[in-house]
C-alpha cells in the first residue's frame, strides 16, 4: 500500500490542458500498440471526456469497466486500485463494505487521478482490458514517462 500511496504523491502535474490529454492519451495508445494490449483508454477532466481510444481486442464491456473504475477515483480522490487495496488491507472487500452499487463502482486497478499541484484531483486517466494490476501498472508507467518528459522540458 505504501508504494501505491507514494505513486499518488509523486505523479502530480504542474498543469493539465487539452493538449496534455491528447499527448498522454497518444502515449498510452503507442505503448498499448507496442505490447499489443487489448485495452480501451479514457482521459477526463471534470465531467468532460478529453480522450478515448479502443484498441484491437478491446470490447464494449471495457468502457463499462472504465466508467465504474473512474467513478471510484472521482468519489475517493485516489487510484481505483489503491481504494480496493485499502479495503483488502482491512480484511474486507470494496464490494462488501463500501455500500456502493457494484454495477456503478469498481475498485479494480486501472483508473488513476489526474492531480494538479495546487488544484487537487481534476480528472482521471483510465485503462481497461488487462488484469487489474496490469491495468494499474500500465497507467502508472505512462504517467511516469509523461511527467518525466515534462520535467525535462
Tab-separated table of C-alpha atoms in Angstrom:
chain	number	residue	atom	x	y	z
A	1	UNK	CA	0.000	0.000	0.000
A	2	UNK	CA	2.921	2.331	0.708
A	3	UNK	CA	4.091	2.029	-2.897
A	4	UNK	CA	0.613	2.892	-4.195
A	5	UNK	CA	0.372	5.929	-1.924
A	6	UNK	CA	3.868	7.039	-2.999
A	7	UNK	CA	2.740	6.870	-6.641
A	8	UNK	CA	-0.123	9.238	-5.836
A	9	UNK	CA	2.236	11.731	-4.175
A	10	UNK	CA	4.793	11.519	-6.988
A	11	UNK	CA	2.563	11.596	-10.076
A	12	UNK	CA	1.344	15.190	-9.916
A	13	UNK	CA	1.010	17.554	-12.867
A	14	UNK	CA	2.001	21.221	-12.935
A	15	UNK	CA	-0.951	21.795	-15.296
A	16	UNK	CA	-3.272	19.635	-17.370
A	17	UNK	CA	-4.534	21.036	-20.673
A	18	UNK	CA	-6.402	19.623	-23.657
A	19	UNK	CA	-3.026	19.213	-25.356
A	20	UNK	CA	-1.714	17.320	-22.316
A	21	UNK	CA	-4.709	14.970	-22.507
A	22	UNK	CA	-4.037	14.331	-26.190
A	23	UNK	CA	-0.311	13.745	-25.611
A	24	UNK	CA	-0.890	11.423	-22.636
A	25	UNK	CA	-3.611	9.522	-24.483
A	26	UNK	CA	-1.398	9.182	-27.544
A	27	UNK	CA	1.442	7.872	-25.369
A	28	UNK	CA	-0.895	5.288	-23.831
A	29	UNK	CA	-2.055	4.197	-27.298
A	30	UNK	CA	1.548	3.946	-28.509
A	31	UNK	CA	2.572	1.813	-25.515
A	32	UNK	CA	-0.532	-0.371	-25.880
A	33	UNK	CA	0.205	-0.978	-29.563
A	34	UNK	CA	3.831	-1.848	-28.789
A	35	UNK	CA	2.704	-4.536	-26.362
A	36	UNK	CA	-0.429	-5.477	-28.335
A	37	UNK	CA	-2.531	-4.747	-25.253
A	38	UNK	CA	-6.272	-5.108	-25.974
A	39	UNK	CA	-7.292	-2.038	-23.992
A	40	UNK	CA	-9.645	0.892	-24.031
A	41	UNK	CA	-8.255	4.217	-22.790
A	42	UNK	CA	-10.148	7.170	-21.350
A	43	UNK	CA	-8.999	10.570	-20.082
A	44	UNK	CA	-11.350	13.044	-18.426
A	45	UNK	CA	-11.119	16.440	-16.815
A	46	UNK	CA	-14.099	17.278	-14.685
A	47	UNK	CA	-17.142	15.975	-16.473
A	48	UNK	CA	-15.609	16.204	-19.941
A	49	UNK	CA	-14.099	13.317	-21.851
A	50	UNK	CA	-10.910	14.661	-23.456
A	51	UNK	CA	-9.557	11.429	-24.953
A	52	UNK	CA	-10.882	7.975	-25.737
A	53	UNK	CA	-9.436	5.110	-27.741
A	54	UNK	CA	-10.330	1.457	-28.147
A	55	UNK	CA	-7.561	-0.777	-29.451
A	56	UNK	CA	-7.911	-4.096	-31.256
A	57	UNK	CA	-9.063	-6.802	-28.891
A	58	UNK	CA	-10.909	-4.426	-26.576
A	59	UNK	CA	-14.658	-4.902	-26.224
A	60	UNK	CA	-17.617	-2.696	-25.282
A	61	UNK	CA	-17.501	-4.103	-21.748
A	62	UNK	CA	-14.158	-2.310	-21.280
A	63	UNK	CA	-15.999	1.005	-21.499
A	64	UNK	CA	-18.363	-0.109	-18.732
A	65	UNK	CA	-15.348	-1.028	-16.583
A	66	UNK	CA	-13.785	2.367	-17.342
A	67	UNK	CA	-16.906	4.122	-16.087
A	68	UNK	CA	-17.080	2.038	-12.903
A	69	UNK	CA	-13.377	2.471	-12.063
A	70	UNK	CA	-13.460	6.189	-12.915
A	71	UNK	CA	-16.367	6.734	-10.525
A	72	UNK	CA	-14.284	5.263	-7.687
A	73	UNK	CA	-11.480	7.764	-8.363
A	74	UNK	CA	-13.950	10.642	-8.572
A	75	UNK	CA	-15.602	9.631	-5.297
A	76	UNK	CA	-12.499	8.774	-3.248
A	77	UNK	CA	-9.861	11.001	-4.892
A	78	UNK	CA	-7.450	8.070	-5.135
A	79	UNK	CA	-6.494	5.415	-7.684
A	80	UNK	CA	-9.115	2.700	-8.061
A	81	UNK	CA	-6.516	0.026	-7.258
A	82	UNK	CA	-5.432	1.850	-4.092
A	83	UNK	CA	-9.045	2.135	-2.926
A	84	UNK	CA	-9.581	-1.603	-3.405
A	85	UNK	CA	-6.265	-2.362	-1.690
A	86	UNK	CA	-7.263	-0.285	1.347
A	87	UNK	CA	-10.413	-2.363	1.760
A	88	UNK	CA	-8.475	-5.626	1.354
A	89	UNK	CA	-5.954	-4.435	3.986
A	90	UNK	CA	-8.871	-4.128	6.430
A	91	UNK	CA	-9.810	-7.753	5.760
A	92	UNK	CA	-12.844	-6.977	3.631
A	93	UNK	CA	-13.690	-6.015	0.069
A	94	UNK	CA	-14.895	-2.834	-1.540
A	95	UNK	CA	-17.987	-4.659	-2.761
A	96	UNK	CA	-18.874	-5.935	0.732
A	97	UNK	CA	-18.085	-2.801	2.739
A	98	UNK	CA	-18.391	0.358	0.630
A	99	UNK	CA	-22.198	0.269	0.451
A	100	UNK	CA	-21.903	1.412	-3.178
A	101	UNK	CA	-23.633	-0.306	-6.092
A	102	UNK	CA	-21.115	-2.667	-7.753
A	103	UNK	CA	-22.884	-2.054	-11.068
A	104	UNK	CA	-21.808	1.609	-10.749
A	105	UNK	CA	-18.459	1.422	-8.875
A	106	UNK	CA	-15.475	-0.922	-9.219
A	107	UNK	CA	-12.367	-0.568	-7.044
A	108	UNK	CA	-10.267	-2.515	-9.551
A	109	UNK	CA	-6.955	-1.334	-10.961
A	110	UNK	CA	-6.738	0.904	-13.976
A	111	UNK	CA	-8.040	4.349	-13.079
A	112	UNK	CA	-5.682	6.973	-11.679
A	113	UNK	CA	-6.387	10.534	-10.544
A	114	UNK	CA	-5.056	13.423	-12.562
A	115	UNK	CA	-3.808	15.599	-9.751
A	116	UNK	CA	-2.598	19.143	-10.449
A	117	UNK	CA	-0.339	20.904	-7.973
A	118	UNK	CA	-2.399	23.462	-6.054
A	119	UNK	CA	-5.700	22.274	-7.532
A	120	UNK	CA	-6.027	18.680	-6.350
A	121	UNK	CA	-7.742	15.959	-8.379
A	122	UNK	CA	-9.153	17.465	-11.564
A	123	UNK	CA	-9.674	14.357	-13.677
A	124	UNK	CA	-8.904	10.725	-14.384
A	125	UNK	CA	-6.916	8.531	-16.729
A	126	UNK	CA	-8.312	5.029	-17.049
A	127	UNK	CA	-7.364	1.835	-18.870
A	128	UNK	CA	-9.383	-1.366	-19.098
A	129	UNK	CA	-8.660	-4.665	-20.793
A	130	UNK	CA	-5.868	-6.291	-18.811
A	131	UNK	CA	-5.942	-7.942	-15.370
A	132	UNK	CA	-6.423	-5.193	-12.784
A	133	UNK	CA	-2.833	-4.976	-11.514
A	134	UNK	CA	-1.562	-4.794	-15.101
A	135	UNK	CA	-4.103	-2.063	-15.922
A	136	UNK	CA	-2.841	-0.097	-12.914
A	137	UNK	CA	0.828	-0.596	-13.771
A	138	UNK	CA	0.199	0.321	-17.410
A	139	UNK	CA	-1.324	3.681	-16.424
A	140	UNK	CA	1.374	4.388	-13.819
A	141	UNK	CA	4.207	3.625	-16.273
A	142	UNK	CA	2.716	6.007	-18.854
A	143	UNK	CA	2.213	8.743	-16.252
A	144	UNK	CA	5.802	8.347	-15.059
A	145	UNK	CA	7.125	8.597	-18.615
A	146	UNK	CA	4.894	11.547	-19.469
A	147	UNK	CA	5.741	13.511	-16.315
A	148	UNK	CA	9.470	12.724	-16.590
A	149	UNK	CA	9.437	14.109	-20.151
A	150	UNK	CA	7.507	17.206	-18.999
A	151	UNK	CA	10.031	17.872	-16.214
A	152	UNK	CA	12.920	17.708	-18.694
A	153	UNK	CA	11.324	20.324	-20.971
